[in-house]
XYZ file of C-alpha atoms in Angstrom:
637
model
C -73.229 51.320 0.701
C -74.255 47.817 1.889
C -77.690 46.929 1.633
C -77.608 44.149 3.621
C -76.471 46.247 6.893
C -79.441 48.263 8.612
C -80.479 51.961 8.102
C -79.479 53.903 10.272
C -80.985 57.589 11.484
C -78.934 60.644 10.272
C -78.325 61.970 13.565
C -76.088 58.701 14.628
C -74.210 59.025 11.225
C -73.480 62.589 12.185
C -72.406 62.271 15.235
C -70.327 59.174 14.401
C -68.380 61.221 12.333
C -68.027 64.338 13.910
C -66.281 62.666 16.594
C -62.887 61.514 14.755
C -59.861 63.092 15.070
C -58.950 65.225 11.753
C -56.752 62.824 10.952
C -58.920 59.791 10.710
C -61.290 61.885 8.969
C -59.012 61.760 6.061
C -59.026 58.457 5.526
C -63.045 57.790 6.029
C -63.781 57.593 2.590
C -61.343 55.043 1.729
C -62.746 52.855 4.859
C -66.420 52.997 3.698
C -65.022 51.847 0.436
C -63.623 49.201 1.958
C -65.800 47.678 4.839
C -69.297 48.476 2.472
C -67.312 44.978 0.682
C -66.738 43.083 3.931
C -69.170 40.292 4.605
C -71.683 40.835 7.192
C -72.678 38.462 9.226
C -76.545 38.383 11.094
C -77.182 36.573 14.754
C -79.796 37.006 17.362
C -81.301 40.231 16.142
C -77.377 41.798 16.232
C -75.593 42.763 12.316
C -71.564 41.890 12.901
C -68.936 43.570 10.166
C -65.007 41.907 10.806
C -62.805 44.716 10.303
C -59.789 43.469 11.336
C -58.227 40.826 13.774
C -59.256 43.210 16.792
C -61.951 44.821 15.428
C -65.501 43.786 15.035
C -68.959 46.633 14.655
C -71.991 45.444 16.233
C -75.226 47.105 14.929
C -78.267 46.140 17.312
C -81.418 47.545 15.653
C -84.355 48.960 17.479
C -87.895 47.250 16.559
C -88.012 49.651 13.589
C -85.184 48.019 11.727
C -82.683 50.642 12.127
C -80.076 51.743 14.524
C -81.507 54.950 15.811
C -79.030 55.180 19.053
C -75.533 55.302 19.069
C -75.434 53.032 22.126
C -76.365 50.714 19.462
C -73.541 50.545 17.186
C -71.074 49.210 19.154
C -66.705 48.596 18.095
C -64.629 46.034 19.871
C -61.480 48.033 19.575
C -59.665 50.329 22.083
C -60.578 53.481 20.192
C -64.196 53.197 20.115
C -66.451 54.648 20.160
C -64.415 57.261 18.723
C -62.730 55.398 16.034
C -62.823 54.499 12.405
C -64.546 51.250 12.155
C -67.879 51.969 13.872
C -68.115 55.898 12.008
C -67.094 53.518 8.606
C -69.796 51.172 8.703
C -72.276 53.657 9.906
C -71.412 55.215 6.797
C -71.672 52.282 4.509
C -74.959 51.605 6.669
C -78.134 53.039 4.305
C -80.070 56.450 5.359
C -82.624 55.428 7.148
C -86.112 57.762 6.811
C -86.385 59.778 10.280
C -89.968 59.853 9.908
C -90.583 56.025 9.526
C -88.247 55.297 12.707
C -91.192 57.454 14.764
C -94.032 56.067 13.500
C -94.564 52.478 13.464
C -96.726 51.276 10.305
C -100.384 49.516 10.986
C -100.564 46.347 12.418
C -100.283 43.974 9.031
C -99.128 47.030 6.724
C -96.284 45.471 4.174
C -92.821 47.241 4.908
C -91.470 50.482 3.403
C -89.382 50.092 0.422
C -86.021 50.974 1.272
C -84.857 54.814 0.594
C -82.529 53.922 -1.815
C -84.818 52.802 -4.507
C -85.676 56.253 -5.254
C -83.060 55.856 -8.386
C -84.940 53.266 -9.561
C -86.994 54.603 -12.592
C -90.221 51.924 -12.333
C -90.061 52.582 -8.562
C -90.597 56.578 -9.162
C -93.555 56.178 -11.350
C -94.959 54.105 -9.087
C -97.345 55.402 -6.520
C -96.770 54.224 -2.696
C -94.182 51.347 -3.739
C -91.061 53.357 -2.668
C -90.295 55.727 -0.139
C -93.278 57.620 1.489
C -91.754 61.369 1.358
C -92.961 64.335 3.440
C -96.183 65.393 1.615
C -96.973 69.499 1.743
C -99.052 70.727 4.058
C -102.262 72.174 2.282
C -102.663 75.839 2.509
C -106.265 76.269 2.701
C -106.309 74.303 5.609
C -105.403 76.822 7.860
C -107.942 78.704 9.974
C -106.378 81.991 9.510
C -106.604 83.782 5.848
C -102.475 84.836 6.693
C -100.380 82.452 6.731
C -98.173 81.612 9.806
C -94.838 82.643 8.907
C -91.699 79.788 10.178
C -90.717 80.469 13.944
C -86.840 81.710 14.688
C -85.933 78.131 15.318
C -87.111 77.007 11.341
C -85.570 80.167 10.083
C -82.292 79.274 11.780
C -82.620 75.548 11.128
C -83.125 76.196 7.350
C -80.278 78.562 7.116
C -77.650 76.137 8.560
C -78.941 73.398 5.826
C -78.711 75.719 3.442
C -75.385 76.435 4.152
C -74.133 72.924 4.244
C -75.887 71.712 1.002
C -74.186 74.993 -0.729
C -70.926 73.377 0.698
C -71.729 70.444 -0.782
C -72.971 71.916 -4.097
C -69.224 73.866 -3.933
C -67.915 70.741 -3.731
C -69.447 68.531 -6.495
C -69.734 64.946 -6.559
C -66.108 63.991 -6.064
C -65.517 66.294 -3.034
C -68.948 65.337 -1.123
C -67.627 62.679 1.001
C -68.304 61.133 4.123
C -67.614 64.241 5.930
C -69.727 66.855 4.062
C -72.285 64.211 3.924
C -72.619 64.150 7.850
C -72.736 67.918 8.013
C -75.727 67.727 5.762
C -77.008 65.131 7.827
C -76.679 66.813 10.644
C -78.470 69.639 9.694
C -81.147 67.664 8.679
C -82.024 66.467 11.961
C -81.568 69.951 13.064
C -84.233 70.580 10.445
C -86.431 67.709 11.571
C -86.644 68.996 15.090
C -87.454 72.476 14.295
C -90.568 70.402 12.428
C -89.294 71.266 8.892
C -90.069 68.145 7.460
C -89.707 69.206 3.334
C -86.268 70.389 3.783
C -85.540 67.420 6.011
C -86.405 64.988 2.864
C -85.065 66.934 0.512
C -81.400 66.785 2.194
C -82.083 63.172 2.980
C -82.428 62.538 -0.832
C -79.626 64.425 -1.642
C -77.092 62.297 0.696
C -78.826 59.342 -0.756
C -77.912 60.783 -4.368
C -74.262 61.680 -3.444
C -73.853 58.345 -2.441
C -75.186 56.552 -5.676
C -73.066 59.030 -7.641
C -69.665 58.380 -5.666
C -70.189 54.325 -5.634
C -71.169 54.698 -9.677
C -74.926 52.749 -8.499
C -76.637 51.196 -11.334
C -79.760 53.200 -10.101
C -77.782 57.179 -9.858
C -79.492 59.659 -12.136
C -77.821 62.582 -12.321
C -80.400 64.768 -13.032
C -82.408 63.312 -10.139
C -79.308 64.615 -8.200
C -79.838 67.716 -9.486
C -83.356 67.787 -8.659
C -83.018 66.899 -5.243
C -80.164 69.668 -4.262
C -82.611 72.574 -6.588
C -85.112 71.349 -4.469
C -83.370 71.479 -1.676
C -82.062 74.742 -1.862
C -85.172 76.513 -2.987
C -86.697 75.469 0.216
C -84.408 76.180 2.606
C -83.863 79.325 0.752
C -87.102 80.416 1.150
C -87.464 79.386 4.592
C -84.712 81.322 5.790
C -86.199 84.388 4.816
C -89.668 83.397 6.012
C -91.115 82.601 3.514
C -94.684 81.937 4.917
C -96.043 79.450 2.322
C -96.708 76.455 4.478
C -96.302 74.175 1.789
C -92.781 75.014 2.461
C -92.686 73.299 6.535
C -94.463 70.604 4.964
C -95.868 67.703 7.415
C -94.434 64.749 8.523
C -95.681 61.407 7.422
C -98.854 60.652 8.557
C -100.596 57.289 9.685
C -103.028 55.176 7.555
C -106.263 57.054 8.194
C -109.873 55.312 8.814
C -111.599 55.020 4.961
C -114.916 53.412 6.521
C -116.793 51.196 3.658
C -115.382 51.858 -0.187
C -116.462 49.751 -2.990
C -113.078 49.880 -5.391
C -112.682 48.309 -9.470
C -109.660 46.869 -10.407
C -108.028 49.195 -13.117
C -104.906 47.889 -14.263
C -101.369 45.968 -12.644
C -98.206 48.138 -12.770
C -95.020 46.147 -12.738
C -91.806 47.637 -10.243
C -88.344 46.775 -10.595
C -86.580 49.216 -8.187
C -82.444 49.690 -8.947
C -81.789 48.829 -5.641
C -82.763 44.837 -5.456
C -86.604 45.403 -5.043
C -89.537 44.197 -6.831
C -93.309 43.756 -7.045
C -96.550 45.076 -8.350
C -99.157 47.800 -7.873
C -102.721 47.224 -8.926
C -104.667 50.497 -9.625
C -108.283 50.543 -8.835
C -111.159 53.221 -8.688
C -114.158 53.864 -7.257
C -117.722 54.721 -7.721
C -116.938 58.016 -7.185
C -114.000 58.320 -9.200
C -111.016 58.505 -6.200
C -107.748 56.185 -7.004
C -106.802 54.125 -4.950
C -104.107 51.195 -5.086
C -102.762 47.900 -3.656
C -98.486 47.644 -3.501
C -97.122 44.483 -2.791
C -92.848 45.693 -3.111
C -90.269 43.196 -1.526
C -87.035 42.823 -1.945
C -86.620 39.868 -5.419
C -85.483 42.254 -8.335
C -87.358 40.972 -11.474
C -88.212 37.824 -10.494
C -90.274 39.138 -7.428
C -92.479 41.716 -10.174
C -92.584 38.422 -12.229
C -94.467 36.457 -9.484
C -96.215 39.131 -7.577
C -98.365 39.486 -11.168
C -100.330 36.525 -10.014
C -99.465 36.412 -5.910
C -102.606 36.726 -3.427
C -103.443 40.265 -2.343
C -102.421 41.159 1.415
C -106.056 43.070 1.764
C -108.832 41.164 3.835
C -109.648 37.425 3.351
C -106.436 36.995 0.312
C -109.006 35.202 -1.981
C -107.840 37.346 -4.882
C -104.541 37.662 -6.466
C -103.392 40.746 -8.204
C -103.959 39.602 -11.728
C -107.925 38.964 -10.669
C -108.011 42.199 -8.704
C -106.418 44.375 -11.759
C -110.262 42.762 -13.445
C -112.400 42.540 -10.862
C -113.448 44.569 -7.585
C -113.760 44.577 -3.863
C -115.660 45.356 -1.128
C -113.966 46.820 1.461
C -115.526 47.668 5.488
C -113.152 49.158 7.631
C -110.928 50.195 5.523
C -107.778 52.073 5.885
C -105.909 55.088 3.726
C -102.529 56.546 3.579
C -102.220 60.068 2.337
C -101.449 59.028 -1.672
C -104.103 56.530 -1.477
C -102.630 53.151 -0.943
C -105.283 50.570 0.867
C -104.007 49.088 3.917
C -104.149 45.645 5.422
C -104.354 46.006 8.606
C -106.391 42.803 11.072
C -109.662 45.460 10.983
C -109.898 45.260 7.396
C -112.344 43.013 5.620
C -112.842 42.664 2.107
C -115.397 40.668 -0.560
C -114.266 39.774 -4.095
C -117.526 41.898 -6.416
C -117.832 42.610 -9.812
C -115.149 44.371 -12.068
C -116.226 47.498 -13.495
C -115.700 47.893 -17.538
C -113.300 51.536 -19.025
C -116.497 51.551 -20.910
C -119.045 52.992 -18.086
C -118.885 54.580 -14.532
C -115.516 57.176 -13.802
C -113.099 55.323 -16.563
C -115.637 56.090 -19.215
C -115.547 59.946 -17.996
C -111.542 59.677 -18.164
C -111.322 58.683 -21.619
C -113.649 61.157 -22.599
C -111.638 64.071 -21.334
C -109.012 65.778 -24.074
C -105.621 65.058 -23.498
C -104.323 68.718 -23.706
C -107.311 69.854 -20.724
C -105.734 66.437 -18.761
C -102.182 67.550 -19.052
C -103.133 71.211 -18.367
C -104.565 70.076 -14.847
C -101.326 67.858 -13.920
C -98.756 70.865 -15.331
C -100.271 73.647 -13.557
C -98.607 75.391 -11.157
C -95.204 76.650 -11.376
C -92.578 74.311 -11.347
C -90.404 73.314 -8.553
C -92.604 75.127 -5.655
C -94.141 72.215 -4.057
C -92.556 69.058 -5.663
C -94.754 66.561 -3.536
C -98.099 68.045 -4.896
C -96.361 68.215 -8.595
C -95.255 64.795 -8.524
C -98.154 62.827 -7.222
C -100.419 65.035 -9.716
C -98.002 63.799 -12.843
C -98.325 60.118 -11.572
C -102.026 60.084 -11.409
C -103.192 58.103 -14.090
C -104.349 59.755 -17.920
C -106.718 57.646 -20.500
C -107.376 58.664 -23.739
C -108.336 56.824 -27.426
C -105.779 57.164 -29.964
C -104.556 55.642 -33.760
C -101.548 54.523 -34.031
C -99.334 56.287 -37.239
C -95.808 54.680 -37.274
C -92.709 54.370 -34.881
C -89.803 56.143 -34.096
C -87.040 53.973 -31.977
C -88.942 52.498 -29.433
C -91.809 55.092 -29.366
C -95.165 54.825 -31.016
C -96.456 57.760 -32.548
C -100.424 58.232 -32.273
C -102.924 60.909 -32.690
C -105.969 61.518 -30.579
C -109.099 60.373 -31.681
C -111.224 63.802 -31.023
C -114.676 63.707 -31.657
C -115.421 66.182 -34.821
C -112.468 65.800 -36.608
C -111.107 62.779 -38.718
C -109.058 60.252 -37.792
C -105.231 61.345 -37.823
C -105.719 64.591 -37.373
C -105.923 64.940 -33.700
C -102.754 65.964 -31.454
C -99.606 64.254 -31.959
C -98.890 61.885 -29.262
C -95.430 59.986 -28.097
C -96.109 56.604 -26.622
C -93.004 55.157 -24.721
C -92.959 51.914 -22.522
C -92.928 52.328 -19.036
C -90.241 50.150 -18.208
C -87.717 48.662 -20.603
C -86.347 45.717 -18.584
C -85.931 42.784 -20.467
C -88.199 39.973 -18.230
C -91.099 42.379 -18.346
C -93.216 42.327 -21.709
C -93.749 46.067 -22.329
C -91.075 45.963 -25.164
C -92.289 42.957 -27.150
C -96.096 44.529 -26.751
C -94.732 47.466 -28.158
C -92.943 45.723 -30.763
C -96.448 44.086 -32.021
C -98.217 47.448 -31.550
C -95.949 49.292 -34.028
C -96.038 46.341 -36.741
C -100.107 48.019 -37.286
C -100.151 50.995 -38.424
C -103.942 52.424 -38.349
C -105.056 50.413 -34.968
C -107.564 52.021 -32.635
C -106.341 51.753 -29.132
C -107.616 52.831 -25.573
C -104.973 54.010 -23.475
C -104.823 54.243 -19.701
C -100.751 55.444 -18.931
C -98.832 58.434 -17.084
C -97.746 61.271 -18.307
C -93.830 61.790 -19.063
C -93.709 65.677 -17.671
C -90.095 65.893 -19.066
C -90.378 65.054 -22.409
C -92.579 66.651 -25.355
C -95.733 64.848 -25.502
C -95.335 61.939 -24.052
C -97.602 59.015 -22.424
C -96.160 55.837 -20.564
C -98.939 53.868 -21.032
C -99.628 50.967 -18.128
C -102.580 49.180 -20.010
C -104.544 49.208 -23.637
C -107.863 48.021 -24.488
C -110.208 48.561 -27.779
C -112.003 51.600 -28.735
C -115.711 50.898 -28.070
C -118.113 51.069 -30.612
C -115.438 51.221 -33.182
C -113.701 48.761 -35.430
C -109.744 48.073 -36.539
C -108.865 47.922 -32.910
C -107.989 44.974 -30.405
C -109.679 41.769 -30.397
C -108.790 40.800 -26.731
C -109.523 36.878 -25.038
C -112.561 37.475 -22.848
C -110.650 36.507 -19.946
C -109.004 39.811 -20.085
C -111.983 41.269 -19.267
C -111.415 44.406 -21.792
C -107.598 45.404 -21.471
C -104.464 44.094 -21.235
C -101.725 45.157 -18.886
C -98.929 45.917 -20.999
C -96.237 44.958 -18.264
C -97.574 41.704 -17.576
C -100.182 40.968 -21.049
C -98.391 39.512 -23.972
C -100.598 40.984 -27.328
C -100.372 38.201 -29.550
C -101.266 38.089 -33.822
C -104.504 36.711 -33.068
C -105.231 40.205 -30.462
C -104.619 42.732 -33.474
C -106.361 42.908 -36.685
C -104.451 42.006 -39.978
C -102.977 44.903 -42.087
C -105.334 44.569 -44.828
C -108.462 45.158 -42.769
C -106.606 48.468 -40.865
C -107.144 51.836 -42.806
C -104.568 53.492 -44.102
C -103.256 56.547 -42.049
C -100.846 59.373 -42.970
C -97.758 58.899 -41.939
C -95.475 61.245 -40.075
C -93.073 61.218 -42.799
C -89.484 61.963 -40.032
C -89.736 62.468 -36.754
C -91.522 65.219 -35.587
C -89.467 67.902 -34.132
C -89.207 68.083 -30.303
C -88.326 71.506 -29.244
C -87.424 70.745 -25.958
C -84.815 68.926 -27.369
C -83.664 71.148 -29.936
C -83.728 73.992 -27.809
C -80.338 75.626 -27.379
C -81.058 75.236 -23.443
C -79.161 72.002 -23.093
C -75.970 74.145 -23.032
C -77.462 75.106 -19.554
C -78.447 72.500 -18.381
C -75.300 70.977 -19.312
C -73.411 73.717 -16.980
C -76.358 73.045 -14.023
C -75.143 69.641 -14.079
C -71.733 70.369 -14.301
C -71.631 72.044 -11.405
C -73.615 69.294 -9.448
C -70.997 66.826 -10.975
C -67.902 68.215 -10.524
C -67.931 71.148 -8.583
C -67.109 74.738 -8.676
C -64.060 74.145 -10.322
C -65.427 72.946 -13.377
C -68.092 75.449 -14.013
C -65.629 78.035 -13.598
C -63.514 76.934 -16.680
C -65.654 78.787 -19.341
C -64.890 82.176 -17.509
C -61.378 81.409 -17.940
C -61.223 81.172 -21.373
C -63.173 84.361 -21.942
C -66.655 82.843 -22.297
C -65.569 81.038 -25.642
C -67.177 77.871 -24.153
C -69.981 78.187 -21.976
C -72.575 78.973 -25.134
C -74.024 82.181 -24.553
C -73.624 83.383 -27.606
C -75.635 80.416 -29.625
C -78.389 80.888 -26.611
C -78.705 84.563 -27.273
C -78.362 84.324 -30.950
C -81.858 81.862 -30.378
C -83.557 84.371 -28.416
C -83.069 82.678 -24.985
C -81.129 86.040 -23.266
C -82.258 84.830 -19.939
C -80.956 81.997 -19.986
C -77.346 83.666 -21.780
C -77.022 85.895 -18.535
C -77.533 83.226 -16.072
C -75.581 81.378 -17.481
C -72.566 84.034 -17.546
C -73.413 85.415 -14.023
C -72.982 81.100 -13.133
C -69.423 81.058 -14.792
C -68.566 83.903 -13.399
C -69.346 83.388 -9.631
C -67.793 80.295 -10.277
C -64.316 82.111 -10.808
C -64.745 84.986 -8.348
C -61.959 84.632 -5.929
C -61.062 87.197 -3.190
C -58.063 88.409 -1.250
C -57.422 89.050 2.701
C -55.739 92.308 3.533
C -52.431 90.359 3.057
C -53.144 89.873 -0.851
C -53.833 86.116 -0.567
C -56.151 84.371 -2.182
C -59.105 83.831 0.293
C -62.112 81.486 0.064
C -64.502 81.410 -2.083
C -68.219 82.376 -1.072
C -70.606 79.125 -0.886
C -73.709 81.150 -0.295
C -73.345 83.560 -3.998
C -72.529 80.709 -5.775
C -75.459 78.410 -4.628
C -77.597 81.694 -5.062
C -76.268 81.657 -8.866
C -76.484 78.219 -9.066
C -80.205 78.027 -7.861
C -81.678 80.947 -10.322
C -80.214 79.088 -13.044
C -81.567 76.035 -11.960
C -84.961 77.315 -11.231
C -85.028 79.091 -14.568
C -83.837 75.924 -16.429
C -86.587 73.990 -14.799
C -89.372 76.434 -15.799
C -88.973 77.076 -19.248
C -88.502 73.199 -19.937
C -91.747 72.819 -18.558
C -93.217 75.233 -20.804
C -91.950 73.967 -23.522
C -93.314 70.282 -22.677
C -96.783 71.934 -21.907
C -96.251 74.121 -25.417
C -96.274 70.811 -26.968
C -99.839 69.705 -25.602
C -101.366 72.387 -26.525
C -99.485 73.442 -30.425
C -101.972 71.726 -32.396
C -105.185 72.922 -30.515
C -104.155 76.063 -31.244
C -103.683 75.074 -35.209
C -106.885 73.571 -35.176
């Protein structure tokens, strides 16, 4: 993939594709390969790619920025538009969102992040700098106590994209090439006009994941590959046999909605360096009556963009304030406008007045930090797992404070117990502080560094919660405990906290040793169970079969089971998870014959089935076990 060429809508892709000859279908892969490296070459609104002495591709975007007609991706050569060249760069041409080609952004709104920085770690944490994704519908907004259940048309649009991303899953990684990629994609459009926007993403995500994997992208997680296709199944799943949840159809993007008059604090600044190339900042801010809101400012600069959009001017009403002032101070906003996950726009209505900052010690900060950690994480965990991803993931981003003391290190975690009122210090719950983002140019790593060297300091911690790890906070800003002393002594320019992606802590911000009180240690590491749970065996196969295909999941059923760990994860209790495991392995193998005695194809559709109850499974009791870990020491106490 070439991220200098333009997106380009799934439905063009597709039919790009579909139109070769079998024969030059065979050799597609190779050609994106090879043209995603060619140099490309921009003039009068028109993107040219030389593939050869007679053969030159001509993308023309619309006004959106992408090539959403094929009359717009043009091939000098005698075989187009049916030949290799144009359905090549097409393919080495990004995903474009389907959504965002059909609704224009706001007059003076900053552009989308591209799709592809979803693999980006900094740029999933952080709220409205990537990708807006189809949000889920809300249930109780429906006039009718029944829900409407999907029409024929959904029902048959989400069984044909379930059947292509079980083809894909069949195929793994290294089979899911250009050509199963367009079948997905075409289904996905198929999806998008029945109006099932969810399933739409979700397959959009995935191509955008099989791509990373197959080019070996510095931003491809694996087990956000996995993720995506669970995801992706379990909806269309569902939908296909009408389900009626609504949250299921989902909605397609909406506008940026009229806020009227808001009167918003600056919270903290939140550094993003996306995988793909993009960079920038997001200041959080609150208001009076405690809704978040925030301010993105994402371009295309890597590190050295987040570097200088710390201290750039903020895009929102007269620009008098930059973000570093904003992250301090407050605004006052008339006319305002919202997107759905609460990102302020800047559109020419818009006017806003620098006003007073408002301190974590009063107003709706003061009310966060006084909230327990393990009722917090309780109301961003609940909910079972993997039914409505949007909803799950924008509650897990939303923003946690809490006081803690600091007890030692372990790698580049701090370890820190909750100050709870009532009980002494360093005896409260057992916390796992981990930096947000470990890139070198950003300063969360040396500010952890100094943080760690004082045992027995009293911190205030704003951060997000890790959902897939025990216990853990990502904290985005610190500041001193009020009323209380061995804790930070910050400049007063800070105005109270120090943004830990942007804030170097010096010696002169932290008390010496001598005047910190001693605290018991942790003596080892404390004992993570979701990572000494015998589970990783399946998640191990889950991703297997994601990775490689159904060939390699079906090796432990060839060797009679000695391999694929059931008997270590029944010995430990986890049966479940021993059967699904075997019943994977096992589909995995199954092969049937015609009436001739030859071996005939494999069924897709029971092996995705197996494959998604394991997943789903998997996914649920790892989050119990992270919310087990919140909660453990309540119960003790």
């Amino acid at each position: 993939m070439n991220a200098e060429l333009p997106p380009v809508a799934p439905e063009v892709v597709a039919a790009a594709v579909e139109s070769l000859t079998a024969r030059l279908r065979k050799k597609l892969d190779a050609a994106i390969e090879s043209y995603a490296a060619l140099p490309v070459t921009a003039a009068d609104g028109a993107v040219r790619v030389r593939c050869g002495e007679d053969a030159e591709v001509t993308l023309t975007p619309g006004p959106s920025g992408a090539v959403t007609d094929a009359a717009q991706a043009v091939c000098g050569c005698l075989l187009a538009p049916r030949c290799l060249h144009r359905a090549a760069v097409l393919g080495a041409c990004p995903v474009a969102d389907a959504e965002a080609l059909t609704e224009p952004a706001e007059a003076g709104e900053p552009a989308s992040v591209a799709p592809d920085t979803e693999g980006g770690a900094t740029a999933d944490t952080a709220a409205g700098t990537a990708e807006a994704e189809a949000d889920g519908a809300d249930p109780s907004a429906s006039s009718s106590d029944a829900p409407t259940p999907p029409t024929p048309a959904q029902v048959s649009a989400a069984a044909g994209l379930w059947a292509a991303a079980a083809a894909v899953l069949a195929a793994g990684v290294p089979a899911a090439g250009a050509v199963p990629q367009a079948e997905l994609l075409r289904a996905a459009h198929t999806a998008r006009l029945a109006g099932l926007h969810r399933a739409e993403a979700a397959a959009l995500r995935v191509v955008r994941g099989l791509r990373g994997a197959r080019a070996r992208h510095d931003g491809h997680r694996l087990a956000d590959l996995v993720a995506n296709v669970r995801e992706l199944l379990l909806t269309t799943g569902l939908l296909a046999a009408a389900d009626p949840d609504p949250a299921l159809v989902g909605t397609a993007r909406r506008a940026y909605r009229p806020g009227g008059g808001l009167r918003v604090h600056g919270v903290c600044r939140e550094p993003v360096i996306a995988a793909t190339g993009y960079g920038g900042v997001v200041t959080h801010l609150v208001s009076e009556d405690g809704r978040w809101f925030s301010v993105a400012d994402v371009k295309p600069g890597g590190p050295a963009r987040a570097r200088g959009a710390a201290t750039a001017s903020v895009a929102l009403g007269s620009g008098s304030l930059d973000h570093a002032q904003l992250s301090r101070g407050g605004l006052l906003i008339s006319g305002a406008t919202l997107s759905p996950d609460g990102r302020l726009g800047s559109g020419k209505g818009v006017r806003a007045t620098p006003a007073p900052g408002l301190s974590w010690t009063s107003g709706p900060l003061a009310a966060l930090f006084a909230r327990p950690l393990s009722e917090a994480v309780a109301a961003r965990l609940a909910g079972p797992a993997g039914r409505d991803p949007e909803r799950s993931e924008q509650a897990a981003r939303e923003l946690i404070g809490c006081d803690v003391i600091l007890v030692g290190a372990a790698g580049d975690q701090l370890l820190a117990r909750e100050l709870t009122p009532g009980r002494p210090d360093g005896e409260g719950l057992l916390v796992r502080l981990a930096p947000a983002n470990g890139h070198p140019d950003l300063a969360h790593t040396a500010n952890f560094r100094r943080l760690a060297s004082r045992p027995g300091l009293r911190l205030r911690v704003l951060g997000r919660l890790d959902p897939d790890r025990a216990a853990t906070l990502r904290p985005l800003a610190v500041g001193p405990v009020p009323d209380g002393g061995a804790t930070l002594r910050l400049p007063p320019e800070w105005q109270g906290h120090a943004d830990l992606g942007y804030d170097r802590i010096q010696g002169a911000h932290v008390p010496p040793p001598e005047e910190l009180p001693a605290v018991g240690g942790v003596g080892a590491v404390p004992p993570d169970p979701l990572a000494q749970a015998p589970l990783w065996r399946l998640r191990r196969l889950v991703e297997v079969a994601v990775s490689g295909g159904r060939r390699a999941v079906a090796e432990p059923a060839r060797d009679g089971g000695r391999g694929d760990g059931g008997a270590a994860l029944r010995r430990t209790g986890f049966r479940a998870a021993a059967d699904l495991s075997a019943a994977l392995s096992a589909e995995a193998d199954r092969r049937g014959r015609d009436v001739f005695g030859r071996t005939a194809e494999a069924d897709p559709d029971r092996y995705a089935r197996a494959w998604l109850a394991a997943a789903v499974y998997l996914t649920g009791t790892e989050r119990a076990l992270v919310q087990a870990t919140w909660e453990r020491e309540e119960a003790d106490a």
